[in-house]
């Protein structure tokens, strides 16, 4: 996963203490260059709208994720208005601390940030605010989180999702209105014919698909190369991958039952597992918003493999819930004591599916949710427990940070969809900020 591309604009007026301001600019630039992000920046504080425009004209063709507008000193709203003539990306407004208290107000950076934020709000332009000096660890962490959110926001607007087949009967929550999805999140959909894939994948020559089995063998324990369902897994994966490459698809929502079992004669779970493990997040039951949720979690964790599961069990004594699905889970999520174990679908008794409990660790639970009133986000936090595999298939027991009973009732009474995305690590702050920038209601259980 790439780092963010940041347009850094240090803005100040000559009527303030530019010497102190330049010290801040140099410190800021030093940290930005060491942060690993790609920085597009001038070599000095821009002290007039004319200087700013000259710089913006030179950089107008730059592909950026966010504008970091540092109010080095107070400056009026003309600077921001001019910037928006050249770039439409979201803005981080950054104010620094006054270098000294008593006597002259040397920078008045905070008022500058206040003024700029007001301009952005009145232009209905997405922005966020940060306060602190460039050498403060808390500020550095905050900015890095904001850079990641802005990068994900940009990538969502470029996300093309492959929808392989329609949702199963009655799984209405898996569907999406294409125009509404595009307007709210920037995501576009590309429909793919599942039955055509079944028919054509079995015609592929062995040399094309055998590599998928070789790949699976690297991580799947107990894989039987000679099993017919393993062969079908490899053939189908190979065929779909060709379309993924041709169409520049970044995530998948795939219909799985009953078609895979009835027409292909194999479980779909292994396809989803290997795709997600290799960075192509894939949801089952053609859950479009589930795939978007997984994609966002993967991007915010810079490549962490997400999981998608039903909430199937509650344990009040441990304040925990179990998330489960039939047999799809990225290989690297398996508990290290077992590894990613090959199995069969728990209901259909057909391979190839995964059969393991997930590893322990801190997790973020997330859902891009849709209601008749529009989109909303769900953000939760918990600890995946080091326990025996709760159910056959793939599953994980998570101790929540909030009371399990009240949380359960709130989720059900709010009518959330039964698929929950999960990723290892804590990206709750980033998700809440993403919801704010998208202007979506966000339910938080942390």
XYZ file of C-alpha atoms in Angstrom:
446
model
C 0.000 0.000 0.000
C 1.341 3.402 -0.988
C 1.938 6.419 1.204
C 0.049 9.661 0.690
C 1.005 12.398 -1.758
C 0.803 15.676 0.164
C 0.772 19.225 -1.231
C 2.342 21.233 1.608
C 1.507 24.956 1.557
C 3.235 27.026 4.287
C 1.409 30.369 4.268
C 2.381 33.576 6.105
C 2.276 37.356 5.949
C 5.326 39.630 6.191
C 3.674 41.745 8.881
C 4.268 38.880 11.349
C 7.487 37.287 12.673
C 8.584 35.374 9.581
C 11.891 34.424 11.189
C 10.068 32.379 13.823
C 7.697 31.152 11.106
C 10.592 29.966 8.946
C 11.897 27.893 11.864
C 8.518 26.142 12.004
C 8.495 25.634 8.217
C 11.947 24.015 8.223
C 11.020 21.739 11.130
C 7.787 20.807 9.366
C 9.541 20.080 6.100
C 12.175 17.956 7.825
C 9.530 15.812 9.509
C 7.430 15.551 6.357
C 10.409 14.370 4.322
C 11.226 11.756 6.965
C 7.616 10.574 7.248
C 7.772 8.447 4.103
C 5.015 10.361 2.322
C 5.590 12.066 -1.024
C 5.744 15.824 -0.431
C 5.112 18.537 -3.019
C 6.234 21.851 -1.486
C 7.778 25.301 -2.097
C 11.216 26.174 -0.718
C 9.962 29.043 1.435
C 6.898 30.494 3.101
C 4.429 31.824 0.532
C 3.721 35.388 1.669
C 1.339 36.676 -0.991
C -1.504 35.330 -3.093
C 0.629 36.072 -6.165
C 3.493 33.883 -4.883
C 0.997 31.146 -4.077
C -0.522 31.263 -7.545
C 2.887 31.088 -9.229
C 3.668 27.941 -7.241
C 0.229 26.402 -7.883
C 0.552 27.017 -11.634
C 3.796 25.040 -11.666
C 2.326 22.162 -9.646
C -1.180 22.169 -11.146
C -0.662 18.845 -12.926
C 0.534 17.050 -9.768
C -1.549 14.056 -8.623
C -2.068 14.600 -4.900
C -4.161 13.062 -2.130
C -4.478 16.050 0.196
C -3.530 19.698 0.720
C -1.669 20.427 3.951
C -2.320 24.138 4.471
C -0.057 25.325 7.265
C -1.081 28.682 8.661
C 2.466 29.662 9.647
C 1.135 33.107 10.518
C -2.295 34.638 10.213
C -3.376 35.029 6.602
C -6.772 35.935 5.173
C -9.101 33.681 3.207
C -7.803 34.723 -0.220
C -5.011 32.150 -0.012
C -7.408 29.239 0.409
C -9.827 30.485 -2.230
C -6.949 30.703 -4.708
C -5.774 27.205 -3.823
C -9.241 25.793 -4.541
C -9.045 27.219 -8.059
C -6.238 24.733 -8.766
C -6.918 21.721 -6.529
C -10.139 20.080 -5.327
C -8.631 17.551 -2.918
C -9.587 17.680 0.790
C -7.583 20.021 3.022
C -5.791 19.628 6.348
C -5.596 23.037 8.047
C -2.592 23.144 10.383
C -2.012 25.823 13.022
C 1.170 25.966 15.132
C 1.642 27.280 18.665
C 2.644 30.859 19.463
C 6.449 30.867 20.031
C 6.144 33.080 23.112
C 3.457 34.569 25.345
C 3.780 38.141 26.621
C 4.303 41.113 24.379
C 3.692 41.003 20.660
C 1.513 38.267 19.072
C 4.249 37.062 16.740
C 2.413 34.590 14.477
C -1.319 34.465 15.247
C -1.365 31.081 13.511
C -4.447 29.823 15.346
C -6.605 32.663 14.047
C -5.231 31.986 10.581
C -6.330 28.365 10.863
C -9.701 29.481 12.197
C -10.173 31.871 9.272
C -9.167 29.220 6.726
C -11.473 26.606 8.252
C -14.329 29.092 8.015
C -13.607 29.675 4.331
C -13.579 25.941 3.628
C -16.834 25.383 5.474
C -18.512 28.143 3.511
C -17.205 26.652 0.278
C -18.593 23.260 1.359
C -15.116 21.839 0.803
C -14.014 18.785 2.828
C -11.372 19.641 5.434
C -9.999 18.755 8.844
C -7.985 20.717 11.416
C -4.761 19.929 13.291
C -2.992 21.922 16.014
C 0.528 21.598 17.361
C 4.206 22.006 16.532
C 6.066 19.795 14.036
C 8.283 18.225 16.734
C 5.308 17.020 18.845
C 4.812 13.266 18.634
C 1.063 13.550 19.202
C 0.739 15.990 16.310
C 2.873 13.772 14.062
C 0.665 10.752 14.821
C -2.457 12.797 14.171
C -1.175 14.077 10.830
C -0.117 10.589 9.711
C -3.604 9.308 10.514
C -5.152 12.173 8.564
C -2.839 11.536 5.605
C -4.001 7.913 5.559
C -7.658 8.957 5.649
C -7.131 11.382 2.772
C -5.302 8.701 0.768
C -8.189 6.265 1.310
C -10.724 8.950 0.421
C -8.917 9.460 -2.893
C -8.629 5.716 -3.548
C -12.365 5.225 -2.886
C -13.081 7.736 -5.639
C -10.951 5.604 -7.951
C -12.282 2.234 -6.760
C -13.762 -0.040 -9.412
C -15.430 -3.097 -7.902
C -16.148 -6.308 -9.749
C -19.614 -7.686 -8.951
C -19.574 -11.362 -9.928
C -23.192 -12.458 -10.119
C -26.258 -11.115 -8.319
C -26.906 -11.509 -4.606
C -28.498 -14.796 -3.425
C -32.289 -14.956 -2.943
C -33.403 -12.802 -0.020
C -29.959 -11.272 0.614
C -31.261 -7.805 -0.199
C -28.588 -6.105 1.931
C -25.893 -7.274 -0.496
C -27.217 -5.052 -3.287
C -26.438 -1.384 -3.974
C -27.819 1.436 -6.079
C -24.961 2.250 -8.438
C -25.668 5.973 -8.713
C -26.150 6.411 -4.970
C -22.947 4.470 -4.246
C -21.014 6.620 -6.698
C -22.397 9.851 -5.242
C -21.788 8.917 -1.603
C -18.460 7.075 -1.782
C -17.116 7.519 -5.303
C -17.148 3.766 -5.992
C -18.061 2.394 -9.440
C -19.308 -1.127 -10.160
C -18.423 -3.483 -12.982
C -20.806 -6.413 -13.479
C -19.248 -9.787 -14.311
C -21.101 -12.884 -15.513
C -20.735 -15.702 -12.993
C -22.157 -18.441 -15.220
C -19.970 -17.447 -18.137
C -17.008 -17.752 -15.772
C -18.120 -21.280 -14.793
C -18.389 -22.348 -18.431
C -15.172 -20.807 -19.691
C -12.848 -21.441 -16.743
C -12.922 -25.234 -17.195
C -11.671 -24.810 -20.765
C -8.427 -23.133 -19.686
C -5.246 -25.140 -20.340
C -3.540 -26.546 -17.258
C -0.420 -24.417 -17.664
C -2.551 -21.310 -17.110
C -4.212 -22.359 -13.845
C -1.726 -24.696 -12.172
C 0.064 -21.668 -10.667
C -2.972 -20.942 -8.474
C -2.570 -24.344 -6.828
C 1.162 -23.751 -6.392
C 0.297 -20.420 -4.752
C -2.247 -21.977 -2.381
C 0.214 -24.687 -1.347
C 2.539 -22.040 0.070
C 0.109 -21.347 2.936
C -2.731 -23.888 2.982
C -2.109 -26.930 5.166
C -3.542 -30.257 3.995
C -4.193 -29.132 0.412
C -4.776 -32.110 -1.904
C -3.535 -31.161 -5.363
C -5.381 -34.086 -6.941
C -8.794 -33.125 -5.537
C -11.182 -32.100 -8.310
C -12.498 -29.162 -6.238
C -8.954 -27.825 -5.879
C -8.630 -27.913 -9.659
C -11.940 -26.051 -10.025
C -10.766 -23.431 -7.512
C -7.639 -22.827 -9.587
C -9.505 -22.669 -12.900
C -12.130 -20.231 -11.674
C -9.555 -18.011 -9.924
C -7.451 -17.828 -13.075
C -10.390 -16.876 -15.288
C -11.647 -14.145 -12.951
C -8.127 -12.758 -12.482
C -7.886 -12.114 -16.214
C -10.955 -9.879 -16.045
C -9.636 -8.200 -12.896
C -6.475 -7.201 -14.741
C -8.275 -6.171 -17.936
C -10.782 -3.969 -16.108
C -8.397 -2.623 -13.408
C -10.672 -3.952 -10.663
C -9.597 -3.349 -7.045
C -12.164 -5.384 -5.063
C -14.716 -8.149 -5.616
C -18.251 -8.926 -4.435
C -19.105 -12.475 -5.513
C -22.233 -14.589 -5.492
C -21.281 -17.924 -3.985
C -24.227 -20.174 -3.210
C -26.022 -22.099 -4.554
C -24.370 -21.680 -7.958
C -20.818 -22.759 -7.117
C -22.000 -26.031 -5.612
C -24.690 -26.780 -8.191
C -22.919 -25.666 -11.380
C -19.170 -25.737 -10.774
C -19.178 -28.565 -8.257
C -16.885 -26.803 -5.801
C -17.013 -24.460 -2.812
C -16.316 -20.784 -3.576
C -14.635 -20.005 -0.260
C -11.057 -20.754 -1.310
C -11.288 -18.277 -4.195
C -12.288 -15.526 -1.779
C -9.579 -16.543 0.698
C -6.722 -16.475 -1.787
C -7.880 -13.284 -3.483
C -8.148 -11.456 -0.144
C -4.794 -12.819 1.018
C -3.177 -11.462 -2.127
C -4.707 -7.986 -1.781
C -7.894 -8.313 -3.861
C -10.474 -8.045 -1.086
C -13.423 -10.308 -1.867
C -16.788 -10.576 -0.147
C -19.131 -13.538 -0.377
C -22.874 -13.497 -1.093
C -22.199 -10.643 -3.527
C -22.123 -8.166 -0.630
C -21.129 -4.917 -2.336
C -20.957 -2.795 0.816
C -19.148 -5.632 2.587
C -16.436 -5.497 -0.049
C -16.201 -1.697 0.240
C -15.859 -2.120 4.024
C -13.066 -4.666 3.579
C -11.317 -2.431 1.047
C -11.319 0.567 3.393
C -9.891 -1.547 6.235
C -7.171 -2.958 3.987
C -6.192 0.506 2.794
C -6.105 2.039 6.275
C -3.872 -0.775 7.559
C -1.671 -0.532 4.452
C -2.353 -4.041 3.252
C -3.706 -5.831 6.322
C -5.986 -8.684 5.243
C -9.585 -8.029 6.393
C -12.221 -10.615 7.320
C -15.991 -10.618 6.721
C -18.297 -12.569 9.007
C -21.744 -13.002 10.489
C -22.304 -12.198 14.156
C -23.433 -15.674 15.278
C -22.864 -16.051 19.020
C -22.784 -14.004 22.235
C -21.017 -14.854 25.499
C -22.084 -12.442 28.237
C -19.549 -13.791 30.751
C -16.629 -12.980 28.459
C -18.356 -9.888 27.000
C -17.639 -11.418 23.606
C -19.208 -12.205 20.264
C -18.244 -14.659 17.533
C -17.935 -13.657 13.895
C -18.170 -16.654 11.556
C -18.417 -17.581 7.928
C -18.576 -20.802 5.964
C -14.923 -21.107 5.004
C -13.554 -17.886 3.551
C -10.719 -16.166 5.384
C -7.334 -14.874 4.276
C -4.634 -17.444 5.049
C -2.544 -15.105 7.203
C -5.455 -14.613 9.614
C -5.288 -18.210 10.841
C -4.269 -18.931 14.418
C -0.537 -19.776 14.365
C -1.116 -23.030 16.273
C -3.015 -24.491 13.312
C -2.246 -22.345 10.284
C -4.619 -22.047 7.350
C -6.131 -25.515 7.154
C -7.912 -26.935 4.111
C -11.416 -28.250 4.704
C -14.872 -28.572 3.221
C -17.876 -26.287 3.350
C -19.550 -27.013 6.714
C -23.056 -27.272 5.234
C -22.483 -28.578 1.703
C -19.543 -30.828 2.629
C -17.718 -29.806 -0.522
C -14.188 -28.423 -0.969
C -12.181 -26.311 -1.203
C -12.896 -24.213 1.873
C -10.844 -22.975 4.799
C -11.371 -24.431 8.266
C -9.596 -22.517 11.041
C -9.995 -20.160 13.966
C -8.532 -16.702 13.562
C -5.500 -15.439 15.476
C -5.617 -13.332 18.632
C -5.024 -9.582 18.707
C -6.534 -6.113 18.702
C -9.207 -5.682 16.028
C -11.363 -2.995 14.454
C -14.885 -3.962 13.327
C -16.464 -1.876 10.586
C -19.382 -1.681 8.183
C -20.384 0.656 5.388
C -24.130 0.414 5.914
C -27.075 1.495 3.818
C -30.583 2.436 4.942
C -33.562 4.099 3.214
C -32.169 7.370 4.621
C -28.801 6.891 2.926
C -25.364 5.721 4.027
C -23.946 5.402 7.535
C -20.840 3.856 9.095
C -20.422 1.454 12.002
C -17.146 1.534 13.976
C -16.363 -0.926 16.787
C -13.277 -2.121 18.624
C -12.347 -5.340 20.388
C -9.776 -8.007 21.174
C -9.734 -11.270 19.215
C -9.320 -13.945 21.884
C -6.794 -16.767 21.969
C -9.348 -19.586 22.111
C -10.138 -22.893 20.443
C -11.820 -22.565 17.049
C -15.431 -21.621 17.927
C -17.141 -23.209 14.885
C -16.149 -25.128 11.765
C -15.498 -22.878 8.812
C -13.613 -19.718 9.756
C -14.479 -17.860 12.947
C -13.123 -15.560 15.628
C -14.266 -14.729 19.154
C -13.934 -11.021 19.956
C -14.197 -9.422 23.394
C -15.803 -6.035 22.840
C -14.720 -2.793 24.520
C -18.377 -1.882 25.082
C -21.029 -3.874 26.951
C -21.914 -6.829 24.743
C -25.626 -6.957 25.580
C -26.392 -3.271 25.029
C -24.221 -3.261 21.901
C -26.033 -6.294 20.500
C -29.440 -4.726 21.083
C -28.359 -1.413 19.556
C -26.989 -3.150 16.451
C -30.178 -5.148 16.000
C -32.545 -2.262 16.764
C -30.602 -0.090 14.313
C -31.106 -2.728 11.630
C -27.480 -3.270 10.658
C -26.627 -5.766 7.936
C -25.496 -9.224 9.137
C -22.013 -9.011 7.576
C -19.294 -7.302 9.636
C -15.813 -6.495 8.332
C -12.875 -6.883 10.697
C -9.174 -6.092 10.536
C -6.270 -6.476 12.969
C -5.101 -3.195 14.499
C -6.854 -0.054 15.703
C -7.969 2.269 12.915
C -11.088 3.545 14.694
C -9.953 7.196 14.730
C -9.285 7.100 11.008
C -12.705 5.573 10.298
C -14.487 8.187 12.399
C -12.597 10.935 10.540
C -13.469 9.291 7.203
C -17.143 9.359 8.167
C -16.908 13.039 9.077
C -15.276 13.933 5.757
C -17.882 11.892 3.858
C -20.582 13.625 5.957
C -22.031 10.278 7.023
C -23.603 9.431 10.366
C -21.215 7.139 12.239
C -22.243 4.822 15.075
C -19.269 4.310 17.367
C -18.829 1.500 19.932
C -15.322 1.965 21.313
